[in-house]
Tab-separated table of C-alpha atoms in Angstrom:
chain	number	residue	atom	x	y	z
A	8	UNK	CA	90.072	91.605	70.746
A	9	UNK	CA	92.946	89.058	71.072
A	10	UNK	CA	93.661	87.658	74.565
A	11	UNK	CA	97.218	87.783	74.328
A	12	UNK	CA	99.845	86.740	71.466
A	13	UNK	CA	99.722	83.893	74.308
A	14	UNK	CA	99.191	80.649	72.122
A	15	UNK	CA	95.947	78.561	73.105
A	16	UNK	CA	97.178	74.921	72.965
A	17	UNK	CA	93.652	73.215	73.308
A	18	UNK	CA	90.652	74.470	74.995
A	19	UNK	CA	87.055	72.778	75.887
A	20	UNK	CA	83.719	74.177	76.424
A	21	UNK	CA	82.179	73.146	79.897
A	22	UNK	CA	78.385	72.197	80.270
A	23	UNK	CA	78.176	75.687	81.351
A	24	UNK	CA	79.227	76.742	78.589
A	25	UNK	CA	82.475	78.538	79.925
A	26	UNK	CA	85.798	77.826	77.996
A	27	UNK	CA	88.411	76.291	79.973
A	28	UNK	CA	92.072	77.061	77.777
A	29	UNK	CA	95.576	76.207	77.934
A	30	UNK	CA	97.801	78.901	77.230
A	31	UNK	CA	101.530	78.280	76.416
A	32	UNK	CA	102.768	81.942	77.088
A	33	UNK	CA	103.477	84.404	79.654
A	34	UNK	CA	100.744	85.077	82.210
A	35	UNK	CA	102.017	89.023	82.725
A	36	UNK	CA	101.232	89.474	78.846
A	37	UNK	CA	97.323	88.130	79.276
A	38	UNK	CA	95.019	90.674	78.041
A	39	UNK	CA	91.863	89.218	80.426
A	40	UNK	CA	89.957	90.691	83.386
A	41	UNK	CA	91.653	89.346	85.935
A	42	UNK	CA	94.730	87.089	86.140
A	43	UNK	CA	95.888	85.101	89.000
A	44	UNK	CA	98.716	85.140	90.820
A	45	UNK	CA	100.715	82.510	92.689
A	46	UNK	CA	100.882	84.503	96.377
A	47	UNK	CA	102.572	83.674	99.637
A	48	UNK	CA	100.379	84.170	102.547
A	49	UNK	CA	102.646	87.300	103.661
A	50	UNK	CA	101.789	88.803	99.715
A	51	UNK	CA	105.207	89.599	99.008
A	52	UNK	CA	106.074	89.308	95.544
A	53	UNK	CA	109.260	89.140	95.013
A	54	UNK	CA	110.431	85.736	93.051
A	55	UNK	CA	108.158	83.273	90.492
A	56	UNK	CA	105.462	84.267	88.665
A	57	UNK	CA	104.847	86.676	91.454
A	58	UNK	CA	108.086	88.926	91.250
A	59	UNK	CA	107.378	88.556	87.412
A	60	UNK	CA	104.012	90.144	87.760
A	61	UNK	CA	104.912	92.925	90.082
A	62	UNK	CA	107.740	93.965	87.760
A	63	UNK	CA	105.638	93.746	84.710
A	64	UNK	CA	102.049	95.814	86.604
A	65	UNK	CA	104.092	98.107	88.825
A	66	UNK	CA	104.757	99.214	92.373
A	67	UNK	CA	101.212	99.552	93.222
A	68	UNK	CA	100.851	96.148	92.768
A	69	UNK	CA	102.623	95.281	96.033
A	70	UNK	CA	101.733	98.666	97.649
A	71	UNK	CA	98.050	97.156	97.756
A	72	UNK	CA	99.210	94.236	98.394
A	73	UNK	CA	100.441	94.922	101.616
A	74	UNK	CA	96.900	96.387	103.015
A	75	UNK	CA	95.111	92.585	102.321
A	76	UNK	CA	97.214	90.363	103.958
A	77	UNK	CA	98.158	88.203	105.548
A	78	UNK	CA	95.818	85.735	103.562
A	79	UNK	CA	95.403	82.018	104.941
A	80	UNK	CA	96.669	79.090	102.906
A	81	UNK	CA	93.749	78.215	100.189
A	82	UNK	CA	92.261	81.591	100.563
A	83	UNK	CA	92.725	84.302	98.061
A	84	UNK	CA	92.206	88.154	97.489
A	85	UNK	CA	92.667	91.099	94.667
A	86	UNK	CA	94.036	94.196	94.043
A	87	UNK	CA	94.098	96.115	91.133
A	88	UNK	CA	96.621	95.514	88.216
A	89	UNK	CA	98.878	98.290	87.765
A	90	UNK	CA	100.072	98.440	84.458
A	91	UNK	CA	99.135	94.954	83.626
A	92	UNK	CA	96.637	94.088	80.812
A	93	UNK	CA	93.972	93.188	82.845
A	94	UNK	CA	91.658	95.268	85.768
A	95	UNK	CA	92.781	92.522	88.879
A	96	UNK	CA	95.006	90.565	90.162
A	97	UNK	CA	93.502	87.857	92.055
A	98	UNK	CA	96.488	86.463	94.427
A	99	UNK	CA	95.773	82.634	95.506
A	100	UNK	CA	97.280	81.427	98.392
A	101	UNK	CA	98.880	78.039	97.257
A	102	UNK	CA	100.132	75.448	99.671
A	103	UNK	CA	104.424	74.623	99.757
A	104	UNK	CA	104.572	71.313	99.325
A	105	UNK	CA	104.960	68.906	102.268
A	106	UNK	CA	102.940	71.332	104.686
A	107	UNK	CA	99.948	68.548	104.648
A	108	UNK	CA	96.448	68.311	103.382
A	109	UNK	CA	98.346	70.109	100.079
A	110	UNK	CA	95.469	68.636	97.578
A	111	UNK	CA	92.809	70.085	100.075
A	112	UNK	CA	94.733	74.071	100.167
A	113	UNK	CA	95.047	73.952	96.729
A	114	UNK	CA	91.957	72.887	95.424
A	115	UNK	CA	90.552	75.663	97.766
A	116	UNK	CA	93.296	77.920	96.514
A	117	UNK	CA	91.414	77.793	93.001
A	118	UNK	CA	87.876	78.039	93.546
A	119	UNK	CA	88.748	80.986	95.823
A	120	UNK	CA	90.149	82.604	93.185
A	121	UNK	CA	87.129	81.333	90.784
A	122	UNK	CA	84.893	83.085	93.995
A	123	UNK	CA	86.521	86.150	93.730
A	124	UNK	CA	86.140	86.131	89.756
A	125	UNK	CA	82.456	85.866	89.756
A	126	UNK	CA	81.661	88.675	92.042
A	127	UNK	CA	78.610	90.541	90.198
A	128	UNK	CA	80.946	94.275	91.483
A	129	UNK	CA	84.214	93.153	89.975
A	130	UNK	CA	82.005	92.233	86.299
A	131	UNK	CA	85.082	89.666	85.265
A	132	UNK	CA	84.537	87.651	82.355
A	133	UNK	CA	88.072	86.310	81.659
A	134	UNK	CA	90.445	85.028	84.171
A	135	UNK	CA	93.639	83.457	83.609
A	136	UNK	CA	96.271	81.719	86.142
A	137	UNK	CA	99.260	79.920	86.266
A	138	UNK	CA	99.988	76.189	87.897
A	139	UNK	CA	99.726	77.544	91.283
A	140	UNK	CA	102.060	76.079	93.555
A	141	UNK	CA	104.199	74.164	91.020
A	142	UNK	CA	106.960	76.551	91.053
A	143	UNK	CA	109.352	77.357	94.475
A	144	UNK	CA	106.220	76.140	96.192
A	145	UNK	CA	107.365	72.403	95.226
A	146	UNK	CA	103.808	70.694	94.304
A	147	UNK	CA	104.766	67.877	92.115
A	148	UNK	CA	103.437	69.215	88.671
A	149	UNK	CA	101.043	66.240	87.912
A	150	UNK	CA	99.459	66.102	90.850
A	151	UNK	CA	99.004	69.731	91.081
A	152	UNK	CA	97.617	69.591	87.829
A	153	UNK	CA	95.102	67.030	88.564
A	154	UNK	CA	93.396	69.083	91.601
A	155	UNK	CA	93.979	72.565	89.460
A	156	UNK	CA	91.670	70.766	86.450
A	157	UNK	CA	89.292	68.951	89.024
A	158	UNK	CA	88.653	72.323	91.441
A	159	UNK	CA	87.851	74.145	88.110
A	160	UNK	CA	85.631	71.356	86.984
A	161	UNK	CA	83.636	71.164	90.425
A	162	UNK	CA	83.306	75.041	90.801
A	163	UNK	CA	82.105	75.272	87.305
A	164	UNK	CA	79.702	72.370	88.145
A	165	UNK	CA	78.451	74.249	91.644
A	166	UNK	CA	78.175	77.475	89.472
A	167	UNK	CA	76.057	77.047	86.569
A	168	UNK	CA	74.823	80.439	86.597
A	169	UNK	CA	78.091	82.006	86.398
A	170	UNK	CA	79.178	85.212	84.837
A	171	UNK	CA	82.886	83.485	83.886
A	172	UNK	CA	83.054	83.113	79.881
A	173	UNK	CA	86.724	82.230	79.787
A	174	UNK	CA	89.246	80.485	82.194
A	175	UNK	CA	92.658	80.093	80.338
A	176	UNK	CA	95.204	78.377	82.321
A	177	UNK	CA	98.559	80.054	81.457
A	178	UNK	CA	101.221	77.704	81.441
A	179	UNK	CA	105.122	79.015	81.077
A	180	UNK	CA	106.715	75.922	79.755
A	181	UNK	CA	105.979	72.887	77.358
A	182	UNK	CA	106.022	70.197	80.351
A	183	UNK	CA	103.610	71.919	82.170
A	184	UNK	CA	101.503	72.148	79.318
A	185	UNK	CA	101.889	68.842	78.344
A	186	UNK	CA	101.061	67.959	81.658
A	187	UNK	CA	97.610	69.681	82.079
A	188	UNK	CA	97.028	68.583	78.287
A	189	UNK	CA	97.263	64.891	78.785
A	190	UNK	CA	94.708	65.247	81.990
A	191	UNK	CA	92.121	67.829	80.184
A	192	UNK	CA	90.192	65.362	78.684
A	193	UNK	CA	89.654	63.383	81.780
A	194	UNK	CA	88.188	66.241	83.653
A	195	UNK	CA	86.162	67.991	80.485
A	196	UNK	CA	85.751	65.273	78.092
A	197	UNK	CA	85.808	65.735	74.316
């Protein structure tokens, strides 16, 4: 089954062997297990890729939402999908910019997301999420992209008995994409 009509730029296969993708596409189309969303600590959805996939999975969505926070800064936490393609949404707590110790949240942001993802209950397989915190959050987009790649590099490194067989990064735009594509090889190699 296709993941999406998403289009997978450029992908590599980790030691582990779990595929790390980039997606050019829309995250609310991914047909995966569980995608990620880009959450405020409050877990109200209303604007980014947030309000996008709220309006896209549903009401219940946010109804569910509401019962699991608040959630700290470089924490994270699901709910079921809604209407979405997928059985979760895993909502990652992303620093704003200029808070301090960004890299640090944000890193953390990720592999507590990856966490959640590997539970043996939730049986995910395919996760996909967006450039957390590059949006209204303000991370600059290369830097962000740097930690993003490196936290998914190190948690794939401290998991190598993992149940993950696909992590596509879903990227909205050609910079961003660009972006992550021109620092891929320096976390995964060839």
């Amino acid at each position: 089954m296709a993941m999406s009509e998403n289009e997978v730029i450029t992908s590599r296969l980790h030691a582990v062997q779990v595929e790390v993708a980039l997606v050019l596409g829309d995250l609310t189309v991914e047909v995966v297990d569980a995608i990620v969303n880009a959450a405020n600590n409050h877990l109200a959805h209303g604007g980014g890729v947030a309000g996008a996939i709220c309006r896209r999975g549903g009401p219940s969505i946010q109804r569910e939402s509401y019962t699991r926070a608040p959630v700290p800064v470089g924490e994270a936490t699901w709910t079921s999908a809604g209407d979405l393609n997928a059985k979760y949404v895993i909502h990652a707590v992303g620093p704003r910019w200029g808070e301090g110790d960004e890299d640090e949240k944000l890193a953390n942001a990720v592999q507590s997301s990856l966490d959640i993802a590997n539970r043996p209950d939730l049986e995910i397989k395919t996760v996909s999420m967006p450039a957390i915190s590059t949006g209204i959050f303000g991370f600059p987009l290369k830097r962000a992209a740097e930690v993003i790649l490196s936290a998914i590099h190190d948690w794939l490194n401290s998991h190598p008995d993992t149940q993950l067989k696909i992590i596509r990064l879903c990227l909205f735009d050609r910079q961003t994409l660009n972006t992550f594509d021109s620092l891929l090889d320096d976390c995964f190699g060839d």
